[in-house]
C-alpha atoms as an extended CHARMM CRD file, in Angstrom:
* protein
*
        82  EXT
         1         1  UNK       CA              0.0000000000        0.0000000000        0.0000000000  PROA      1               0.0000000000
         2         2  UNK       CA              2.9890000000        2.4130000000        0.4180000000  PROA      2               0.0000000000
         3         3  UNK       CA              3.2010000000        2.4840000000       -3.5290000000  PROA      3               0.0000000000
         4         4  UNK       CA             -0.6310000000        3.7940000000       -3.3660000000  PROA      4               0.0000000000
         5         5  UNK       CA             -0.3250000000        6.5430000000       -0.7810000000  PROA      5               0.0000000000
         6         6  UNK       CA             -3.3530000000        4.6040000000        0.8080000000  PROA      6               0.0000000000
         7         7  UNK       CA             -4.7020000000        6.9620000000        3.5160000000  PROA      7               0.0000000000
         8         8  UNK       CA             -2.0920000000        9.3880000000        3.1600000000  PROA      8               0.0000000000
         9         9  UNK       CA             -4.0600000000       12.4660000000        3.4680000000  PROA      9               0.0000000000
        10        10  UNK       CA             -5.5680000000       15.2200000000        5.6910000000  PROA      10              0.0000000000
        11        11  UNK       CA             -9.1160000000       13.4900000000        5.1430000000  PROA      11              0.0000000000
        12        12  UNK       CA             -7.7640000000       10.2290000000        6.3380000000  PROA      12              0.0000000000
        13        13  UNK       CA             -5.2300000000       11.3780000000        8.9630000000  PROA      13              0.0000000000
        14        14  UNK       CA             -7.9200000000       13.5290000000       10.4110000000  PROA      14              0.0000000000
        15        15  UNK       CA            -10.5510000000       10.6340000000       10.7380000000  PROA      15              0.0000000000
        16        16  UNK       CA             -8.6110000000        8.7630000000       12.2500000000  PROA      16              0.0000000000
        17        17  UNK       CA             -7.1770000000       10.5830000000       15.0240000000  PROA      17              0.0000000000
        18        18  UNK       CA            -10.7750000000       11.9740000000       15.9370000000  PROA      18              0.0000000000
        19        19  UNK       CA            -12.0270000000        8.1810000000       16.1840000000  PROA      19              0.0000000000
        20        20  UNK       CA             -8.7920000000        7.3620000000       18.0370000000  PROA      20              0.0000000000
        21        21  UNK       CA             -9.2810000000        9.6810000000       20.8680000000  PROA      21              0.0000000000
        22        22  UNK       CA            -13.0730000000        8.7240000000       20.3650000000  PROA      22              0.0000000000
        23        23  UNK       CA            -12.3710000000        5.0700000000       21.4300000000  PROA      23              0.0000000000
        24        24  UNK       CA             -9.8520000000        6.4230000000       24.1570000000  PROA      24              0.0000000000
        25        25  UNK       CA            -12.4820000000        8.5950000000       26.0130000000  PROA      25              0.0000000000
        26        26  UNK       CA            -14.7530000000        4.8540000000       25.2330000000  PROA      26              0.0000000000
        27        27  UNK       CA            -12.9330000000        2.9950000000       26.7320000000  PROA      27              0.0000000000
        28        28  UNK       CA            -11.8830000000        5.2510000000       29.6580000000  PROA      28              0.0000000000
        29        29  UNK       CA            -15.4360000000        5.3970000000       30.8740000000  PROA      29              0.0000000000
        30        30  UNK       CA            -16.2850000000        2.0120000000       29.8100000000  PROA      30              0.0000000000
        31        31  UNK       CA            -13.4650000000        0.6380000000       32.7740000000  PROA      31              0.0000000000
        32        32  UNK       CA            -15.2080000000        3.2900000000       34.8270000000  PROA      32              0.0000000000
        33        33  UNK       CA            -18.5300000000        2.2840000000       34.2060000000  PROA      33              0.0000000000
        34        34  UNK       CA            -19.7860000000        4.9600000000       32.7710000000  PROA      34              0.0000000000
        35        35  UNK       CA            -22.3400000000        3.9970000000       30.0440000000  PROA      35              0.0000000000
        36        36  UNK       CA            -23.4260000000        7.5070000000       29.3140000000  PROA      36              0.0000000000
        37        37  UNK       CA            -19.4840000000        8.3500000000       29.1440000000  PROA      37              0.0000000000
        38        38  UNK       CA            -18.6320000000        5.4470000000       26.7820000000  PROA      38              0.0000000000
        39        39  UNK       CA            -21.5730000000        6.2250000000       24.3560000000  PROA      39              0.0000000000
        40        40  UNK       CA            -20.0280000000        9.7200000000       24.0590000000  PROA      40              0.0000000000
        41        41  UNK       CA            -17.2280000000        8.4950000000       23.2430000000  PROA      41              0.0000000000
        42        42  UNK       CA            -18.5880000000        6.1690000000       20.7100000000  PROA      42              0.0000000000
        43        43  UNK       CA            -20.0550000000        9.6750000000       19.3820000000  PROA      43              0.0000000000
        44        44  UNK       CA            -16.7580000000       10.9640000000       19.0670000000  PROA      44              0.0000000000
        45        45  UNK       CA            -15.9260000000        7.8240000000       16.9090000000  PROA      45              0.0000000000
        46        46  UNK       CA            -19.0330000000        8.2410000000       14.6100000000  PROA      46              0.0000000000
        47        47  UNK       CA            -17.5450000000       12.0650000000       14.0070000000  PROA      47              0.0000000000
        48        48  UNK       CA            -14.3800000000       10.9020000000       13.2220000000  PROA      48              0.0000000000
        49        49  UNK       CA            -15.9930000000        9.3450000000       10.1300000000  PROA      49              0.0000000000
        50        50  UNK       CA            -18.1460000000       12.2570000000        9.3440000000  PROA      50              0.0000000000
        51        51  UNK       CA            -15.3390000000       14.1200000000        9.5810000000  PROA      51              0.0000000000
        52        52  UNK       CA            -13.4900000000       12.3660000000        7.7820000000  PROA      52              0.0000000000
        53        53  UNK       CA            -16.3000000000       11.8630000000        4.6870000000  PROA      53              0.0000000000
        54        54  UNK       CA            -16.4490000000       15.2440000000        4.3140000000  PROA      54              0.0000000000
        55        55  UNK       CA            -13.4260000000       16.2510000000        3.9040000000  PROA      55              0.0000000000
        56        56  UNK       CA            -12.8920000000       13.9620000000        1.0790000000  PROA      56              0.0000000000
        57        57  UNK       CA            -15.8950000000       14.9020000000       -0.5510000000  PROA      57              0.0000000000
        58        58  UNK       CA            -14.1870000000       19.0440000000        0.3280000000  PROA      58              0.0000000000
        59        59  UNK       CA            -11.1970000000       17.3040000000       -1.8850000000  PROA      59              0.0000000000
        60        60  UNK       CA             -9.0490000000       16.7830000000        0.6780000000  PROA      60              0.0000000000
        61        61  UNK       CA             -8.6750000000       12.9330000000        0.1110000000  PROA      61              0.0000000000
        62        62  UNK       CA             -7.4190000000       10.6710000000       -2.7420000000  PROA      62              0.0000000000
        63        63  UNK       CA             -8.6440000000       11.8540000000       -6.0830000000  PROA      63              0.0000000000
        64        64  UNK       CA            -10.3050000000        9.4060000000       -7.5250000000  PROA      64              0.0000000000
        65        65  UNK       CA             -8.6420000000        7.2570000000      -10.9580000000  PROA      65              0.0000000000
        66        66  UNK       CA             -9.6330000000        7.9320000000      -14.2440000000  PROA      66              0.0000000000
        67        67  UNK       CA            -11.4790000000        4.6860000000      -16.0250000000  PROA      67              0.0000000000
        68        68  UNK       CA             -8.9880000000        4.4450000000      -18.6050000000  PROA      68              0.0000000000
        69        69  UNK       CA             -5.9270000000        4.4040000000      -16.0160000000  PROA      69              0.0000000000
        70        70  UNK       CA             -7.8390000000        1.7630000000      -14.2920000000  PROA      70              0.0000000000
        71        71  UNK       CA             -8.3800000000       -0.2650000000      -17.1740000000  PROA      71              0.0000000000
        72        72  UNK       CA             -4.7750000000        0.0080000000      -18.3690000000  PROA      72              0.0000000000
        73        73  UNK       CA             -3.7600000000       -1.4950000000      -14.8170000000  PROA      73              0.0000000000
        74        74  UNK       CA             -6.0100000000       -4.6160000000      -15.1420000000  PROA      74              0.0000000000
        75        75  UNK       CA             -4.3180000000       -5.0060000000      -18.5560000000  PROA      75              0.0000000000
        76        76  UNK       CA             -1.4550000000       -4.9800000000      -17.1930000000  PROA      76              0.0000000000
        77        77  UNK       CA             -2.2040000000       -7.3430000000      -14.0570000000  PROA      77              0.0000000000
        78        78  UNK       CA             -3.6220000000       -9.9250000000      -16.9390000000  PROA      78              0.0000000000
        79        79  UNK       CA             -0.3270000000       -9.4510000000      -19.2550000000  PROA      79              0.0000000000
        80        80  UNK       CA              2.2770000000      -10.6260000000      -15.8580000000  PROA      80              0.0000000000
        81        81  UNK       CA             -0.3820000000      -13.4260000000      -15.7100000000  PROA      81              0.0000000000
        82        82  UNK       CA             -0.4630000000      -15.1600000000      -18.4680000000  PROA      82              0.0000000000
């Protein structure tokens, strides 16, 4: 995936860190037993894909491949196979 730049962008980085403190603060109050605390949290998790959504669809995450790029790598993948 390094090759791709899979998730290497402010969209992505940004989701993820907001669900990562998201499932901190969950399970913080879930050892505390805290249900009203851990569904926050679990909140927090649910924003970090909202978040995250929208700031790919603000063009802040991969652009997406043009069809004939795409087809020119399954040609490809089928040439090495056969």
């Amino acid at each position: 995936m390094a090759g791709s730049s899979h998730g290497h962008t402010p969209a992505a980085w940004t989701g993820v860190i907001i669900a990562f403190i998201g499932f901190c603060v969950a399970g913080v109050f879930m050892v505390a037993a805290n249900p009203l605390g851990f569904w926050a949290g679990m909140a927090v998790v649910l924003l970090g894909g909202v978040v995250g959504l929208g700031m790919k669809a603000a063009g802040l995450g991969m652009p997406k491949e043009p069809a004939e790029l795409t087809a020119a790598r399954a040609r490809a993948g089928q040439a090495q196979t056969s």
